[in-house]
Amino acid sequence: MNIQWFPGHMAKTRRILAENLKMVDVVVELLDARIPASSKNPEIDSIVKNKPKIVVLNKADLADEKISNEWSKWFNSQGYATIFIDSIKGTGIKQLKDKMRDVMKDKFERDRQKGRIFRPVRTMIVGIPNVGKSSLINKIAGKKSAVTGDRPGVTRNKQWINVNSEIQLMDTPGILWPKFEDKTVGINLAATGAIKDEIIDTVELASLLIERLSETYPEKIKERYKLESLQDKKGYELLEEAGKKRGCIISGGQVDLTRISAIVLDEFRGGKIGRITLERPGDAERQRDAAESSTTD
């Protein structure tokens, strides 16, 4: 399954980021804690360049806590300040606010000594579609300031939000990159909802997802879908068995694969199967090597 999705407005988003960067003090790159490597746009670093940056991993409540700890150590080894958050419940928001101020503390102190007037920390929020940027901004601001949605592509233009006298936030549209060199990246993005379901084969996607989870989180899959055995079973077989258990049957006694696929994807995205992470730090190295290989070819 090779998924590629780069709507025209995303080229415009790249221009918005580059053009407005000079107005910004700090960049917050928002990632999905379930897919830290796949949700990290490789173009962001080249656009942001030397601007101070904080890596924030959202949906931490849905991710495998043990693997999140591995990711925290990996990002720290790469020189990134990282914070894990839940933008819906607000977990980690205070830590993020403190980090924004801390990153700019020395600069603002130099400005004060030069007699310059204090101004708020201007922060740009960037990330892939549907990673929770608008929800994060609303939680930081303590009010409904940005348009939110559970589908990719809700925010289409930049928005400035005044949080308080200390922080201003710029919300930006979600941005992907023109080509996924590793097909696993596209699958991961689609599984977590960063790519519209309307443009993909959800049955194939769900079969790939449930097969992978049967290998990495077998007990969670067996418990959620009441499956007795996962041994040597491919994705479509697992979908069919899960469909039978859930009563997804159409005329003739056939399993409604479209319906059970929608259920599996929805339950994974909503955390009903359990806390799951699809990637480990080694995947980041592999994806980076693939991108560099493509650039030199």
mmCIF file of C-alpha atoms in Angstrom:
data_model
loop_
_atom_site.group_PDB
_atom_site.id
_atom_site.type_symbol
_atom_site.label_atom_id
_atom_site.label_comp_id
_atom_site.label_asym_id
_atom_site.label_seq_id
_atom_site.Cartn_x
_atom_site.Cartn_y
_atom_site.Cartn_z
ATOM 1 C CA MET A 1 0.000 0.000 0.000
ATOM 2 C CA ASN A 2 1.667 3.202 -1.184
ATOM 3 C CA ILE A 3 -0.082 6.337 0.109
ATOM 4 C CA GLN A 4 0.833 9.812 -1.165
ATOM 5 C CA TRP A 5 -1.224 12.930 -0.377
ATOM 6 C CA PHE A 6 -0.104 16.513 -0.956
ATOM 7 C CA PRO A 7 -3.040 18.883 -1.648
ATOM 8 C CA GLY A 8 -2.271 22.173 -3.377
ATOM 9 C CA HIS A 9 -2.812 24.288 -0.282
ATOM 10 C CA MET A 10 0.154 22.608 1.434
ATOM 11 C CA ALA A 11 2.582 24.293 -0.974
ATOM 12 C CA LYS A 12 1.000 27.572 0.122
ATOM 13 C CA THR A 13 1.500 26.543 3.753
ATOM 14 C CA ARG A 14 5.236 26.132 3.212
ATOM 15 C CA ARG A 15 5.360 29.705 1.913
ATOM 16 C CA ILE A 16 3.340 30.934 4.916
ATOM 17 C CA LEU A 17 5.812 29.312 7.312
ATOM 18 C CA ALA A 18 8.876 30.693 5.549
ATOM 19 C CA GLU A 19 7.466 34.200 5.117
ATOM 20 C CA ASN A 20 6.305 34.570 8.733
ATOM 21 C CA LEU A 21 9.300 32.995 10.432
ATOM 22 C CA LYS A 22 11.002 36.374 10.864
ATOM 23 C CA MET A 23 8.090 37.481 13.080
ATOM 24 C CA VAL A 24 8.500 34.488 15.405
ATOM 25 C CA ASP A 25 10.713 33.900 18.464
ATOM 26 C CA VAL A 26 10.090 30.197 19.075
ATOM 27 C CA VAL A 27 8.764 27.325 16.973
ATOM 28 C CA VAL A 28 6.743 24.536 18.576
ATOM 29 C CA GLU A 29 6.769 21.437 16.374
ATOM 30 C CA LEU A 30 3.818 19.271 17.311
ATOM 31 C CA LEU A 31 4.179 15.519 16.700
ATOM 32 C CA ASP A 32 1.886 12.550 17.294
ATOM 33 C CA ALA A 33 3.277 10.539 20.219
ATOM 34 C CA ARG A 34 2.067 7.314 18.556
ATOM 35 C CA ILE A 35 4.169 7.965 15.427
ATOM 36 C CA PRO A 36 6.950 10.394 16.390
ATOM 37 C CA ALA A 37 9.059 9.633 13.312
ATOM 38 C CA SER A 38 6.295 9.541 10.706
ATOM 39 C CA SER A 39 4.657 12.712 12.030
ATOM 40 C CA LYS A 40 7.915 14.686 11.903
ATOM 41 C CA ASN A 41 7.921 16.619 8.637
ATOM 42 C CA PRO A 42 11.513 16.480 7.325
ATOM 43 C CA GLU A 43 11.047 19.898 5.692
ATOM 44 C CA ILE A 44 10.322 21.700 8.976
ATOM 45 C CA ASP A 45 13.948 21.743 10.122
ATOM 46 C CA SER A 46 15.124 23.274 6.843
ATOM 47 C CA ILE A 47 12.385 25.920 7.000
ATOM 48 C CA VAL A 48 12.902 26.763 10.675
ATOM 49 C CA LYS A 49 16.717 26.656 10.471
ATOM 50 C CA ASN A 50 18.277 28.210 13.591
ATOM 51 C CA LYS A 51 15.113 29.391 15.321
ATOM 52 C CA PRO A 52 14.710 28.025 18.857
ATOM 53 C CA LYS A 53 12.443 24.979 18.676
ATOM 54 C CA ILE A 54 10.504 22.855 21.137
ATOM 55 C CA VAL A 55 9.339 19.369 20.117
ATOM 56 C CA VAL A 56 5.946 18.595 21.627
ATOM 57 C CA LEU A 57 4.435 15.110 21.369
ATOM 58 C CA ASN A 58 0.655 15.264 21.544
ATOM 59 C CA LYS A 59 -1.832 12.449 22.232
ATOM 60 C CA ALA A 60 0.582 11.047 24.802
ATOM 61 C CA ASP A 61 -2.413 9.520 26.599
ATOM 62 C CA LEU A 62 -2.950 7.246 23.564
ATOM 63 C CA ALA A 63 0.694 6.191 23.243
ATOM 64 C CA ASP A 64 2.561 3.332 24.902
ATOM 65 C CA GLU A 65 4.193 4.966 27.924
ATOM 66 C CA LYS A 66 7.244 2.677 27.903
ATOM 67 C CA ILE A 67 8.009 3.469 24.259
ATOM 68 C CA SER A 68 7.357 7.174 24.875
ATOM 69 C CA ASN A 69 10.182 7.081 27.419
ATOM 70 C CA GLU A 70 12.451 5.626 24.730
ATOM 71 C CA TRP A 71 11.458 8.457 22.390
ATOM 72 C CA SER A 72 12.106 11.076 25.055
ATOM 73 C CA LYS A 73 15.673 9.808 25.484
ATOM 74 C CA TRP A 74 16.173 9.672 21.713
ATOM 75 C CA PHE A 75 14.982 13.237 21.079
ATOM 76 C CA ASN A 76 17.127 14.501 23.947
ATOM 77 C CA SER A 77 20.134 12.754 22.381
ATOM 78 C CA GLN A 78 19.375 14.674 19.163
ATOM 79 C CA GLY A 79 19.449 17.988 21.044
ATOM 80 C CA TYR A 80 15.688 18.622 21.137
ATOM 81 C CA ALA A 81 13.788 19.901 24.155
ATOM 82 C CA THR A 82 10.767 17.578 24.312
ATOM 83 C CA ILE A 83 7.460 17.678 26.163
ATOM 84 C CA PHE A 84 4.699 15.052 26.079
ATOM 85 C CA ILE A 85 1.183 16.462 26.287
ATOM 86 C CA ASP A 86 -2.515 15.701 26.022
ATOM 87 C CA SER A 87 -4.004 18.782 24.368
ATOM 88 C CA ILE A 88 -7.570 17.721 25.222
ATOM 89 C CA LYS A 89 -7.114 17.213 28.968
ATOM 90 C CA GLY A 90 -4.355 19.797 29.287
ATOM 91 C CA THR A 91 -1.624 17.502 30.610
ATOM 92 C CA GLY A 92 1.811 19.078 30.021
ATOM 93 C CA ILE A 93 0.463 22.524 29.023
ATOM 94 C CA LYS A 94 1.949 24.352 32.020
ATOM 95 C CA GLN A 95 5.313 22.722 31.338
ATOM 96 C CA LEU A 96 5.117 23.890 27.723
ATOM 97 C CA LYS A 97 4.287 27.485 28.700
ATOM 98 C CA ASP A 98 7.227 27.514 31.103
ATOM 99 C CA LYS A 99 9.512 26.134 28.390
ATOM 100 C CA MET A 100 8.444 28.867 25.931
ATOM 101 C CA ARG A 101 9.400 31.541 28.434
ATOM 102 C CA ASP A 102 12.603 29.758 29.415
ATOM 103 C CA VAL A 103 13.808 29.474 25.796
ATOM 104 C CA MET A 104 13.529 33.261 25.350
ATOM 105 C CA LYS A 105 14.653 34.294 28.845
ATOM 106 C CA ASP A 106 18.221 35.266 27.902
ATOM 107 C CA LYS A 107 17.157 37.210 24.798
ATOM 108 C CA PHE A 108 14.510 39.185 26.641
ATOM 109 C CA GLU A 109 16.984 39.960 29.422
ATOM 110 C CA ARG A 110 19.410 41.367 26.846
ATOM 111 C CA ASP A 111 16.591 43.440 25.361
ATOM 112 C CA ARG A 112 15.707 44.770 28.811
ATOM 113 C CA GLN A 113 19.292 45.808 29.468
ATOM 114 C CA LYS A 114 19.263 47.694 26.158
ATOM 115 C CA GLY A 115 16.111 49.517 27.194
ATOM 116 C CA ARG A 116 13.829 47.757 24.730
ATOM 117 C CA ILE A 117 10.165 47.402 25.639
ATOM 118 C CA PHE A 118 9.054 43.967 26.778
ATOM 119 C CA ARG A 119 6.810 42.119 24.348
ATOM 120 C CA PRO A 120 5.152 38.688 24.372
ATOM 121 C CA VAL A 121 6.969 35.538 23.230
ATOM 122 C CA ARG A 122 5.801 34.967 19.663
ATOM 123 C CA THR A 123 5.418 31.258 19.061
ATOM 124 C CA MET A 124 4.625 29.485 15.798
ATOM 125 C CA ILE A 125 2.833 26.140 16.094
ATOM 126 C CA VAL A 126 3.640 23.774 13.223
ATOM 127 C CA GLY A 127 2.808 20.162 12.467
ATOM 128 C CA ILE A 128 1.081 17.696 10.195
ATOM 129 C CA PRO A 129 -2.715 17.749 9.636
ATOM 130 C CA ASN A 130 -4.952 16.554 12.479
ATOM 131 C CA VAL A 131 -2.135 16.364 15.026
ATOM 132 C CA GLY A 132 -3.987 18.703 17.416
ATOM 133 C CA LYS A 133 -2.475 22.146 16.809
ATOM 134 C CA SER A 134 -5.733 24.061 17.225
ATOM 135 C CA SER A 135 -6.720 22.054 20.306
ATOM 136 C CA LEU A 136 -3.301 22.823 21.807
ATOM 137 C CA ILE A 137 -3.704 26.533 21.151
ATOM 138 C CA ASN A 138 -7.176 26.560 22.682
ATOM 139 C CA LYS A 139 -5.868 24.812 25.780
ATOM 140 C CA ILE A 140 -2.904 27.198 26.137
ATOM 141 C CA ALA A 141 -5.151 30.225 25.618
ATOM 142 C CA GLY A 142 -7.811 28.844 27.945
ATOM 143 C CA LYS A 143 -10.541 29.653 25.464
ATOM 144 C CA LYS A 144 -11.803 28.568 22.065
ATOM 145 C CA SER A 145 -9.578 30.724 19.880
ATOM 146 C CA ALA A 146 -8.745 28.453 16.956
ATOM 147 C CA VAL A 147 -10.971 26.374 14.712
ATOM 148 C CA THR A 148 -10.732 22.695 15.632
ATOM 149 C CA GLY A 149 -11.846 19.465 13.985
ATOM 150 C CA ASP A 150 -11.240 15.729 13.962
ATOM 151 C CA ARG A 151 -10.286 15.671 10.320
ATOM 152 C CA PRO A 152 -7.169 16.875 8.490
ATOM 153 C CA GLY A 153 -7.224 20.242 6.749
ATOM 154 C CA VAL A 154 -9.468 22.275 9.087
ATOM 155 C CA THR A 155 -7.079 25.208 9.511
ATOM 156 C CA ARG A 156 -6.273 26.768 6.125
ATOM 157 C CA ASN A 157 -4.691 30.139 7.029
ATOM 158 C CA LYS A 158 -2.377 31.459 9.710
ATOM 159 C CA GLN A 159 -4.029 32.818 12.858
ATOM 160 C CA TRP A 160 -2.494 34.952 15.615
ATOM 161 C CA ILE A 161 -3.891 34.313 19.099
ATOM 162 C CA ASN A 162 -3.091 36.473 22.117
ATOM 163 C CA VAL A 163 -2.764 34.163 25.113
ATOM 164 C CA ASN A 164 -1.808 36.814 27.663
ATOM 165 C CA SER A 165 0.752 39.592 28.091
ATOM 166 C CA GLU A 166 3.564 37.022 27.887
ATOM 167 C CA ILE A 167 2.657 34.728 24.964
ATOM 168 C CA GLN A 168 1.318 35.117 21.430
ATOM 169 C CA LEU A 169 0.673 32.058 19.274
ATOM 170 C CA MET A 170 0.524 31.638 15.516
ATOM 171 C CA ASP A 171 -1.567 28.706 14.356
ATOM 172 C CA THR A 172 -0.684 27.425 10.882
ATOM 173 C CA PRO A 173 -2.298 24.926 8.519
ATOM 174 C CA GLY A 174 -1.174 21.316 8.752
ATOM 175 C CA ILE A 175 1.636 20.534 6.351
ATOM 176 C CA LEU A 176 2.812 17.265 4.850
ATOM 177 C CA TRP A 177 5.676 16.850 2.396
ATOM 178 C CA PRO A 178 5.466 16.054 -1.334
ATOM 179 C CA LYS A 179 6.625 12.433 -1.208
ATOM 180 C CA PHE A 180 6.888 9.750 1.474
ATOM 181 C CA GLU A 181 10.101 7.883 0.681
ATOM 182 C CA ASP A 182 9.171 5.087 3.096
ATOM 183 C CA LYS A 183 5.696 3.647 2.409
ATOM 184 C CA THR A 184 5.333 2.838 6.126
ATOM 185 C CA VAL A 185 5.189 6.596 6.788
ATOM 186 C CA GLY A 186 2.090 6.977 4.626
ATOM 187 C CA ILE A 187 0.433 3.992 6.303
ATOM 188 C CA ASN A 188 1.199 5.349 9.782
ATOM 189 C CA LEU A 189 -0.140 8.789 8.899
ATOM 190 C CA ALA A 190 -3.310 7.298 7.426
ATOM 191 C CA ALA A 191 -3.830 4.987 10.414
ATOM 192 C CA THR A 192 -3.724 7.901 12.852
ATOM 193 C CA GLY A 193 -6.017 10.080 10.735
ATOM 194 C CA ALA A 194 -3.535 12.582 9.306
ATOM 195 C CA ILE A 195 -4.602 11.605 5.771
ATOM 196 C CA LYS A 196 -8.238 11.692 4.734
ATOM 197 C CA ASP A 197 -10.007 8.327 4.766
ATOM 198 C CA GLU A 198 -11.841 9.348 1.605
ATOM 199 C CA ILE A 199 -8.718 9.011 -0.543
ATOM 200 C CA ILE A 200 -7.497 5.629 0.713
ATOM 201 C CA ASP A 201 -8.635 2.003 0.759
ATOM 202 C CA THR A 202 -9.692 1.753 4.409
ATOM 203 C CA VAL A 203 -10.122 -2.025 4.235
ATOM 204 C CA GLU A 204 -6.522 -2.503 3.147
ATOM 205 C CA LEU A 205 -5.368 0.047 5.720
ATOM 206 C CA ALA A 206 -7.260 -1.648 8.554
ATOM 207 C CA SER A 207 -5.950 -5.071 7.510
ATOM 208 C CA LEU A 208 -2.365 -3.806 7.592
ATOM 209 C CA LEU A 209 -2.959 -2.150 10.958
ATOM 210 C CA ILE A 210 -4.601 -5.126 12.684
ATOM 211 C CA GLU A 211 -1.925 -7.487 11.326
ATOM 212 C CA ARG A 212 0.838 -5.279 12.691
ATOM 213 C CA LEU A 213 -0.909 -4.899 16.054
ATOM 214 C CA SER A 214 -1.390 -8.670 16.239
ATOM 215 C CA GLU A 215 2.417 -8.897 16.200
ATOM 216 C CA THR A 216 3.267 -5.960 18.480
ATOM 217 C CA TYR A 217 0.260 -5.903 20.836
ATOM 218 C CA PRO A 218 -1.277 -9.396 20.494
ATOM 219 C CA GLU A 219 -3.014 -9.482 23.862
ATOM 220 C CA LYS A 220 -4.727 -6.129 23.248
ATOM 221 C CA ILE A 221 -6.064 -7.329 19.884
ATOM 222 C CA LYS A 222 -7.234 -10.668 21.258
ATOM 223 C CA GLU A 223 -9.022 -9.005 24.158
ATOM 224 C CA ARG A 224 -10.654 -6.204 22.172
ATOM 225 C CA TYR A 225 -11.981 -8.387 19.364
ATOM 226 C CA LYS A 226 -12.447 -11.648 21.307
ATOM 227 C CA LEU A 227 -10.055 -13.542 19.041
ATOM 228 C CA GLU A 228 -8.881 -16.909 20.300
ATOM 229 C CA SER A 229 -5.729 -17.238 18.198
ATOM 230 C CA LEU A 230 -3.652 -14.871 16.065
ATOM 231 C CA GLN A 231 -1.027 -17.371 14.956
ATOM 232 C CA ASP A 232 -0.115 -17.277 11.253
ATOM 233 C CA LYS A 233 -3.142 -15.133 10.385
ATOM 234 C CA LYS A 234 -2.978 -12.278 7.903
ATOM 235 C CA GLY A 235 -4.771 -8.966 8.192
ATOM 236 C CA TYR A 236 -7.848 -9.836 6.133
ATOM 237 C CA GLU A 237 -8.364 -13.050 8.108
ATOM 238 C CA LEU A 238 -8.164 -11.115 11.368
ATOM 239 C CA LEU A 239 -10.607 -8.517 10.046
ATOM 240 C CA GLU A 240 -13.064 -11.235 9.074
ATOM 241 C CA GLU A 241 -12.874 -12.879 12.489
ATOM 242 C CA ALA A 242 -13.252 -9.532 14.248
ATOM 243 C CA GLY A 243 -16.194 -8.712 11.985
ATOM 244 C CA LYS A 244 -17.945 -11.951 12.913
ATOM 245 C CA LYS A 245 -17.443 -11.255 16.617
ATOM 246 C CA ARG A 246 -18.886 -7.758 16.204
ATOM 247 C CA GLY A 247 -21.835 -8.874 14.092
ATOM 248 C CA CYS A 248 -20.707 -7.065 10.940
ATOM 249 C CA ILE A 249 -22.563 -9.460 8.650
ATOM 250 C CA ILE A 250 -24.303 -8.706 5.359
ATOM 251 C CA SER A 251 -26.658 -10.787 3.236
ATOM 252 C CA GLY A 252 -25.346 -14.244 2.452
ATOM 253 C CA GLY A 253 -23.478 -14.403 5.749
ATOM 254 C CA GLN A 254 -20.475 -12.468 4.427
ATOM 255 C CA VAL A 255 -18.493 -10.180 6.697
ATOM 256 C CA ASP A 256 -18.930 -6.472 5.974
ATOM 257 C CA LEU A 257 -15.225 -5.646 5.719
ATOM 258 C CA THR A 258 -15.889 -1.945 5.154
ATOM 259 C CA ARG A 259 -17.807 -1.707 8.420
ATOM 260 C CA ILE A 260 -15.363 -3.681 10.567
ATOM 261 C CA SER A 261 -12.462 -1.738 9.025
ATOM 262 C CA ALA A 262 -14.092 1.539 10.070
ATOM 263 C CA ILE A 263 -14.560 0.126 13.573
ATOM 264 C CA VAL A 264 -10.912 -0.979 13.888
ATOM 265 C CA LEU A 265 -9.570 2.360 12.661
ATOM 266 C CA ASP A 266 -11.930 4.322 14.900
ATOM 267 C CA GLU A 267 -11.076 2.248 17.963
ATOM 268 C CA PHE A 268 -7.347 2.513 17.338
ATOM 269 C CA ARG A 269 -7.552 6.290 16.881
ATOM 270 C CA GLY A 270 -9.693 6.677 19.973
ATOM 271 C CA GLY A 271 -7.456 4.559 22.188
ATOM 272 C CA LYS A 272 -10.116 1.889 22.753
ATOM 273 C CA ILE A 273 -7.748 -0.933 21.813
ATOM 274 C CA GLY A 274 -5.267 0.379 24.367
ATOM 275 C CA ARG A 275 -2.214 2.621 24.538
ATOM 276 C CA ILE A 276 -0.298 1.888 21.347
ATOM 277 C CA THR A 277 2.794 3.296 19.646
ATOM 278 C CA LEU A 278 3.529 2.244 16.083
ATOM 279 C CA GLU A 279 7.186 3.305 15.968
ATOM 280 C CA ARG A 280 10.392 3.071 17.965
ATOM 281 C CA PRO A 281 13.453 5.345 17.722
ATOM 282 C CA GLY A 282 15.176 2.972 15.281
ATOM 283 C CA ASP A 283 12.430 3.745 12.760
ATOM 284 C CA ALA A 284 13.448 7.420 12.793
ATOM 285 C CA GLU A 285 16.981 6.479 11.777
ATOM 286 C CA ARG A 286 15.693 4.221 8.997
ATOM 287 C CA GLN A 287 13.344 6.873 7.614
ATOM 288 C CA ARG A 288 16.058 9.529 7.720
ATOM 289 C CA ASP A 289 18.431 7.234 5.807
ATOM 290 C CA ALA A 290 15.712 6.647 3.187
ATOM 291 C CA ALA A 291 15.166 10.382 2.764
ATOM 292 C CA GLU A 292 18.892 11.085 2.460
ATOM 293 C CA SER A 293 19.301 8.246 -0.049
ATOM 294 C CA SER A 294 16.505 9.676 -2.162
ATOM 295 C CA THR A 295 18.113 13.134 -2.111
ATOM 296 C CA THR A 296 21.479 11.817 -3.345
ATOM 297 C CA ASP A 297 20.021 9.574 -6.067
#
